[in-house]
CSV table of C-alpha atoms in Angstrom, one decimal:
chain,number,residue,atom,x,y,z
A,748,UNK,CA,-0.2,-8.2,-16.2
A,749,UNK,CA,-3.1,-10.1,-15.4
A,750,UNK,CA,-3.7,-9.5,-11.5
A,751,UNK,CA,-6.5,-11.8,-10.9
A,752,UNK,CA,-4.5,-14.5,-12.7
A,753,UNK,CA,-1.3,-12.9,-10.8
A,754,UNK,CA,-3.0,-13.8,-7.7
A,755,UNK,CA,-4.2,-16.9,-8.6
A,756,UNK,CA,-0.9,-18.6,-9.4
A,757,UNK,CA,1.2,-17.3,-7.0
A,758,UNK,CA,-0.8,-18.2,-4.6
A,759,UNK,CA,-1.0,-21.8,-5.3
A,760,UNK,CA,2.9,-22.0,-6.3
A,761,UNK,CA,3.4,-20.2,-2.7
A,762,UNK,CA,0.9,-23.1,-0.9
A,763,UNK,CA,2.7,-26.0,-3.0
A,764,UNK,CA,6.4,-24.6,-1.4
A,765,UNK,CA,5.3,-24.7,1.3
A,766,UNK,CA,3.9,-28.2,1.5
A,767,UNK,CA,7.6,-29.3,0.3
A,768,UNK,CA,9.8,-27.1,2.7
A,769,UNK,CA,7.5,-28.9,5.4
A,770,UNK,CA,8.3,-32.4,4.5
A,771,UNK,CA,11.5,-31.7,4.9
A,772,UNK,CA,11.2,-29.4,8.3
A,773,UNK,CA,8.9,-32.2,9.4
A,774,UNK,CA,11.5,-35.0,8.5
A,775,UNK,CA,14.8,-36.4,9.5
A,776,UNK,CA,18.0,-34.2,10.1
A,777,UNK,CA,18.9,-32.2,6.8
A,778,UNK,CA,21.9,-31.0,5.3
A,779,UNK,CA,22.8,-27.8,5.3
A,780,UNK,CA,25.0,-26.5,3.1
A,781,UNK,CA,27.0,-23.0,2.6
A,782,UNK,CA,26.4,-20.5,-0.6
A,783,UNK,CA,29.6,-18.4,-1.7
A,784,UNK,CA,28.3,-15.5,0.5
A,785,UNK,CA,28.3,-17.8,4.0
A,786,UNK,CA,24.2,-18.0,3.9
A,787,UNK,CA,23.3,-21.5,5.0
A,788,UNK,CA,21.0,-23.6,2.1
A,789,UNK,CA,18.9,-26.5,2.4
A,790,UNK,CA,17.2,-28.9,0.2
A,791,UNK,CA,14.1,-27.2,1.3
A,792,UNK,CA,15.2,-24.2,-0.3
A,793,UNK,CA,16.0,-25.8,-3.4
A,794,UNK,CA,13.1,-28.0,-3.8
A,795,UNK,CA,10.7,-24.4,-3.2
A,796,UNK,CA,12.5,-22.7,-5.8
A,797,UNK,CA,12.3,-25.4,-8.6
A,798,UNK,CA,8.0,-25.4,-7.8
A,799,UNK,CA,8.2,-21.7,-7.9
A,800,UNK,CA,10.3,-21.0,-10.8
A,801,UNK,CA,9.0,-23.5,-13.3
A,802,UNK,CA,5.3,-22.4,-12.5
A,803,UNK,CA,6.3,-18.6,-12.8
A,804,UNK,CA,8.1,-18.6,-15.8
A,805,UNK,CA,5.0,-21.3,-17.3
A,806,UNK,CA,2.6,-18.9,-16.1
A,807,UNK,CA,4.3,-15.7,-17.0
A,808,UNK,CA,7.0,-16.4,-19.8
A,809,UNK,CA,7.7,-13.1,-21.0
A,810,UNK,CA,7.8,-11.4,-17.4
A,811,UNK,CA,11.8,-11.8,-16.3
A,812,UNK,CA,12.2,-14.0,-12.8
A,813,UNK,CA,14.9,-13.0,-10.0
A,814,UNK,CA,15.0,-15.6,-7.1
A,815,UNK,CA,17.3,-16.2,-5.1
A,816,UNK,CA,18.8,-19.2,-5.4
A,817,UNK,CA,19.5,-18.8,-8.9
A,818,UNK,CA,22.2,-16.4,-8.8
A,819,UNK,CA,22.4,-16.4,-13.2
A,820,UNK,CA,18.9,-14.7,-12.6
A,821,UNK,CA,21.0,-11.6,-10.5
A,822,UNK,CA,22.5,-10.1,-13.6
A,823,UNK,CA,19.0,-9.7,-14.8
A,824,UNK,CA,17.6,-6.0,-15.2
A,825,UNK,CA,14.0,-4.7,-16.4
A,826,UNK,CA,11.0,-2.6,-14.7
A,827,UNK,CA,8.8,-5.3,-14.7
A,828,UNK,CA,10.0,-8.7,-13.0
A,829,UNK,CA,8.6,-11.3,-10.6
A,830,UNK,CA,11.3,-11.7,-7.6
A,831,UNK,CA,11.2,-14.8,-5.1
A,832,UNK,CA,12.6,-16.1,-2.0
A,833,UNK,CA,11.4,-19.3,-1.6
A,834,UNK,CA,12.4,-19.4,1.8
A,835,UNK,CA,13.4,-16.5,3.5
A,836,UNK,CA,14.4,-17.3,6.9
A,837,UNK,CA,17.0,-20.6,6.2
A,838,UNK,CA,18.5,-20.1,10.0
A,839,UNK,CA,15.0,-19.9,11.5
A,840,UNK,CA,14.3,-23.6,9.6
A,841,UNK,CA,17.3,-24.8,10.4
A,842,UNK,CA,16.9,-24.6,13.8
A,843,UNK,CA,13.0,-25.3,13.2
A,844,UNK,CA,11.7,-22.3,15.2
A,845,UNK,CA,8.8,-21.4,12.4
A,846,UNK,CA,9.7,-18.0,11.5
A,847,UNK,CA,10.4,-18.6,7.7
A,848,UNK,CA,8.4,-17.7,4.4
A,849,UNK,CA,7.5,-18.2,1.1
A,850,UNK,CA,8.0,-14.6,-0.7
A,851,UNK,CA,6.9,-14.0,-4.2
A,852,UNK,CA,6.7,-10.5,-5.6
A,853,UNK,CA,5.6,-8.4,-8.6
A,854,UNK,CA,7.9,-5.3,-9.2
A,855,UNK,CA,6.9,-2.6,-11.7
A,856,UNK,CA,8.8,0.9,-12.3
A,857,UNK,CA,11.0,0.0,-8.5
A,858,UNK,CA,8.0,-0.7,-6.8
A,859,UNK,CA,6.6,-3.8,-5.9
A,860,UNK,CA,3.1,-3.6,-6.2
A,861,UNK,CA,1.8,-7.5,-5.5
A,862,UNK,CA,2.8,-9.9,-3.6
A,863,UNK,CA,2.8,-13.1,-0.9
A,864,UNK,CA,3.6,-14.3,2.2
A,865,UNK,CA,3.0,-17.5,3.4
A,866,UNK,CA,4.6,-18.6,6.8
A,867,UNK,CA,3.8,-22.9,6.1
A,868,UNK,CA,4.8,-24.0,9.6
A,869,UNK,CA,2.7,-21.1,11.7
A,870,UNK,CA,0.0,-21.4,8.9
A,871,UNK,CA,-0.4,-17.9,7.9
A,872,UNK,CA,-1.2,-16.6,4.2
A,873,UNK,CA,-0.6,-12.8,3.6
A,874,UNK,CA,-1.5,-11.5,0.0
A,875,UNK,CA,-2.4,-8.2,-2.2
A,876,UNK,CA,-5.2,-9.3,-4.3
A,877,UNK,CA,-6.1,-8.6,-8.2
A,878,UNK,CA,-6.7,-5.0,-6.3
A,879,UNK,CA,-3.7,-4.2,-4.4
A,880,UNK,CA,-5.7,-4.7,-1.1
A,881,UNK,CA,-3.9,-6.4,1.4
A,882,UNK,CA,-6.0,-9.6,2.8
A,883,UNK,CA,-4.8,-12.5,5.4
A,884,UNK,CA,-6.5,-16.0,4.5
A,885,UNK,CA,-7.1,-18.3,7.1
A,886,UNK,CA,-6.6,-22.2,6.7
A,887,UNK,CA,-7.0,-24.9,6.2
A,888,UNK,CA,-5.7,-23.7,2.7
A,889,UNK,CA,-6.8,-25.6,-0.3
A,890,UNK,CA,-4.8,-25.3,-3.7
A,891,UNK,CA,-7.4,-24.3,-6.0
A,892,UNK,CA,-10.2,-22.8,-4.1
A,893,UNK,CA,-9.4,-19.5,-1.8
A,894,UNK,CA,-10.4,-19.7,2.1
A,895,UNK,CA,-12.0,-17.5,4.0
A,896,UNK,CA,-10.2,-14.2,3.8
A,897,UNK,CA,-10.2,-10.7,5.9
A,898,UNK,CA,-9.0,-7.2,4.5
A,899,UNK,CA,-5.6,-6.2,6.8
A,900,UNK,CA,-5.0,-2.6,7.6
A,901,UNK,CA,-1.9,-1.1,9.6
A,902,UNK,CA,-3.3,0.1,12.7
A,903,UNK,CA,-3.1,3.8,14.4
A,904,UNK,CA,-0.1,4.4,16.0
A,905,UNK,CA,0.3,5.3,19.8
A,906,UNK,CA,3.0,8.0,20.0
A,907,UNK,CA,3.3,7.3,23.4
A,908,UNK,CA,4.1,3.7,23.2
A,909,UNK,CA,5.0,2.1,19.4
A,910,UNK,CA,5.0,-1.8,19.4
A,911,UNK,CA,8.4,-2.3,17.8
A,912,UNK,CA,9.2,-5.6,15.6
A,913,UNK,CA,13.5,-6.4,15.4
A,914,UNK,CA,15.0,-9.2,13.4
A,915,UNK,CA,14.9,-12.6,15.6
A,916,UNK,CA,18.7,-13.6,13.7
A,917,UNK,CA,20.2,-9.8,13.2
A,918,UNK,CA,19.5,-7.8,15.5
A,919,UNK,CA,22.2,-5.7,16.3
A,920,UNK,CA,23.6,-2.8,18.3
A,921,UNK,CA,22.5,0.0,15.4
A,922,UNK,CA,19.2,-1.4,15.7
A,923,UNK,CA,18.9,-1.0,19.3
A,924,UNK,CA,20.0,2.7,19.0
A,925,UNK,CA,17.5,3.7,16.7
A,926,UNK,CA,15.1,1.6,18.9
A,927,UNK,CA,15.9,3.9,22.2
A,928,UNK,CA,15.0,7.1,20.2
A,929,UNK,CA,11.1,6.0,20.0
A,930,UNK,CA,8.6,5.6,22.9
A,931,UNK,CA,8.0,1.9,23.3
A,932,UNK,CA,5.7,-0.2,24.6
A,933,UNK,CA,6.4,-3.5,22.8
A,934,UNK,CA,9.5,-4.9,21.5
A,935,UNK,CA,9.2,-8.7,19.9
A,936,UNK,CA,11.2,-10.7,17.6
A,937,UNK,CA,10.2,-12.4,14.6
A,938,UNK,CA,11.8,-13.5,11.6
A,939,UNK,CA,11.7,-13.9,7.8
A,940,UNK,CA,9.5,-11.2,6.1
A,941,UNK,CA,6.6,-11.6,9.1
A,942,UNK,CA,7.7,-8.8,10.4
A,943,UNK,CA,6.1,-6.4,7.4
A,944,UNK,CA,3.1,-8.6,8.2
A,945,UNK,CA,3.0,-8.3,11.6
A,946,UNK,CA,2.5,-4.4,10.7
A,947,UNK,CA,0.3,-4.4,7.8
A,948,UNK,CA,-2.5,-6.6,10.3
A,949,UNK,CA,-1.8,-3.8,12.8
A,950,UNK,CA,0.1,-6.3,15.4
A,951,UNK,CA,3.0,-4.1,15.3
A,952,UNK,CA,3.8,-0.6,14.3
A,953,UNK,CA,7.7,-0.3,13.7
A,954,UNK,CA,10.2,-2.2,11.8
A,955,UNK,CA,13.7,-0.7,11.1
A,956,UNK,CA,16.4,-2.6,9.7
A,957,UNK,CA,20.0,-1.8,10.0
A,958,UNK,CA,21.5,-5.0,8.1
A,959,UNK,CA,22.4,-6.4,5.0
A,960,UNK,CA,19.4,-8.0,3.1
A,961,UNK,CA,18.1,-8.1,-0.6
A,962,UNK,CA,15.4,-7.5,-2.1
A,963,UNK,CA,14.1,-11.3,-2.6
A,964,UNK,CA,14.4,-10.9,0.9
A,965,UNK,CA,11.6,-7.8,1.3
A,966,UNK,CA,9.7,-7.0,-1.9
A,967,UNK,CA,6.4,-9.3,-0.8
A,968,UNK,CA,6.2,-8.0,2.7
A,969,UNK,CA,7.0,-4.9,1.4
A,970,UNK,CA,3.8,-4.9,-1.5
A,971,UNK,CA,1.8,-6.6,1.8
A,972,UNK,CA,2.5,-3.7,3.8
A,973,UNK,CA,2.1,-1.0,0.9
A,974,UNK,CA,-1.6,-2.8,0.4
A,975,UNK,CA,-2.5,-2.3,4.1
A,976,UNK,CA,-1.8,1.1,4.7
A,977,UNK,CA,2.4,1.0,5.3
A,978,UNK,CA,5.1,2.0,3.9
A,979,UNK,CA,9.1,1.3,3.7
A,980,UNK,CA,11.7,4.0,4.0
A,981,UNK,CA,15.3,4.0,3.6
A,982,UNK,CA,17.3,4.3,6.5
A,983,UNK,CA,19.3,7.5,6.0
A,984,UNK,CA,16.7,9.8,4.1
A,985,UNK,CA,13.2,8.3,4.8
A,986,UNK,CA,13.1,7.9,0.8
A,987,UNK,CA,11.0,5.7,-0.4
A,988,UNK,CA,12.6,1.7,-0.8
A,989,UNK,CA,13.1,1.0,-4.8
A,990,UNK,CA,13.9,-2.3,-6.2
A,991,UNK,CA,16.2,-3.2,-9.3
A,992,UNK,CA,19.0,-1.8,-7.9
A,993,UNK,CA,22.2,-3.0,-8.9
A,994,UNK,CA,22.8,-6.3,-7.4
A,995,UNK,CA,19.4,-6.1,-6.1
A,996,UNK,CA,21.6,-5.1,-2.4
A,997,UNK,CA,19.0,-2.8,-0.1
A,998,UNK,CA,20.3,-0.4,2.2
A,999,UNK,CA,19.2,-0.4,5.3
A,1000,UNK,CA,15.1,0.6,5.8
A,1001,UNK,CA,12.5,1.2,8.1
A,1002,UNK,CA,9.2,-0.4,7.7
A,1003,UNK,CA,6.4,1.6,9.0
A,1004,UNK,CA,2.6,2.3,9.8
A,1005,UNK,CA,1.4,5.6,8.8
A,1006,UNK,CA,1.3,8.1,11.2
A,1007,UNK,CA,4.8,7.9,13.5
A,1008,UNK,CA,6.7,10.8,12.9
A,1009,UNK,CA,10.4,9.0,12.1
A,1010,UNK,CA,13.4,9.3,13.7
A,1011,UNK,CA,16.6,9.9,11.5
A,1012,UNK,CA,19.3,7.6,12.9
A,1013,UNK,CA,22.1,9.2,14.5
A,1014,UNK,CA,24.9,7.6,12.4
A,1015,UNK,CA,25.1,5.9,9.5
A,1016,UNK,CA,27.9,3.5,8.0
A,1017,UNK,CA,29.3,4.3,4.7
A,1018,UNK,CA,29.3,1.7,2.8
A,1019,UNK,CA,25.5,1.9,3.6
A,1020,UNK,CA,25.0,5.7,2.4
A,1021,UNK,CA,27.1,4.2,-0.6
A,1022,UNK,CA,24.4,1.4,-1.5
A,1023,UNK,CA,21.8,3.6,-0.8
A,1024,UNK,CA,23.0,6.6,-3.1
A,1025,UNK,CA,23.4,4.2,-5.9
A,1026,UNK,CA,20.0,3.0,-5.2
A,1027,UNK,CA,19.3,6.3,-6.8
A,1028,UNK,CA,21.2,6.1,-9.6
A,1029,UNK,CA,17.7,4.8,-11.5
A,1030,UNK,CA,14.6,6.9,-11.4
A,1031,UNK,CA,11.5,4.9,-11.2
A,1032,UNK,CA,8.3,6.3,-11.7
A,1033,UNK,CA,5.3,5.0,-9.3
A,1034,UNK,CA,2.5,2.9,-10.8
């Protein structure tokens, strides 16, 4: 792979989303329609995919493409593919509160190792550059020409007060509980993939995640967080979070800044400890 040119168009296909999904959050009421699994789906979604999957697959034609709102793409396997929500956070736009994202991702050997993040309507650009460092651009943002941009590091944890992030749409009472075993003295909500964000620029320190998601859903914030310093565990045995698991399902996780001594959760559901298990079904080597 070709990082710098990795970089290059991804960004631009994340900036060009966005611009679309905000004509339409910026327009007149929208439909929203229902996918087979009872996720809502807009027009913005599907106008953000068709700019992010023709550019990818014109930029990068032999590298296989998972998104998510092409669910022929799902019954594709490799250790090298580019993986996309192109916008993670549908409830959050629907009800136009801002917390939604543009997530492209480059996964090698389970690991994704480069991605984006770009939040249109709060105008924030997360990305690991032709490096692997994690940087945060500030706008105005211009398609061809990158803006001024600072290197993003998760901070040092305070053991006697984490600042904890929860999902703003699913939260729920086995997050709470795993909450309550940790000193805390922040607790905010936020939606979409921000919250890996929020830790990699050291604005929060703890992320745990006891909820369905996939992994179009977490592989950019994850690689953002991996390039500032972080890291994302699974839920049951603080194993490191792979990708290209079968139906690219994740268990639950915890997304962390280095440093906090982690907290196993006191129970844990099994159909969960099923997904998870299976997650190791396929040995991936690190890059």
């Amino acid at each position: 792979m070709d990082f710098t040119a990795l970089q290059k168009v991804t960004r631009r296909l994340a900036l060009e989303a966005g611009d679309a999904i905000m004509e339409i959050y910026n327009g007149p009421d929208f439909e929203v329609k229902t996918k087979s699994d009872a996720s809502p789906v807009t027009a913005a979604d599907e106008a953000a995919d068709a700019i992010i999957s023709a550019g990818l697959q014109a930029a990068f034609p032999n590298v296989a493409l998972i998104t998510e709102e092409q669910a022929e793409s799902h019954a594709l396997k490799g250790t090298e593919f580019l993986i996309v929500d192109p916008l993670d956070g549908t409830k959050e736009f629907v009800h136009r509160r801002g917390d939604f994202t543009v997530n492209i991702a480059y996964v090698v050997n389970g690991v994704p190792i480069r991605g984006i993040v770009y939040a249109p309507a709060k105008q924030r650009l997360f990305y690991t550059d032709a490096q692997g460092q994690s940087l945060e651009e500030t706008g105005p943002f211009e398609m061809e020409k990158i803006g001024v941009c600072q290197n993003i590091s998760v901070a040092v944890p305070n053991p006697d007060g984490l600042r904890v992030v929860a999902s703003k749409s699913h939260r729920g009472q086995t997050t709470d509980a795993y909450i309550a075993k940790y000193k805390v003295s922040d607790l905010k909500s936020a939606g979409s993939s921000l919250k890996f964000c929020l830790i990699a620029t050291g604005e929060a320190d703890l992320y745990p995640r006891a909820g369905r998601t996939m992994e179009w859903d977490t592989a950019a914030g994850h690689a953002v967080l991996n390039g500032a310093g972080g890291a994302v565990v699974q839920f049951d045995d603080l194993e490191p979070l792979t990708y290209g698991k079968p139906g690219y399902e994740n268990p639950h996780f915890i997304a962390h800044a280095k440093g906090i001594i982690l907290q196993k959760p006191s129970t844990y559901s099994k159909d969960r400890r099923r997904t998870a298990n299976m997650s190791q079904e396929t040995k991936f080597t690190q890059p």
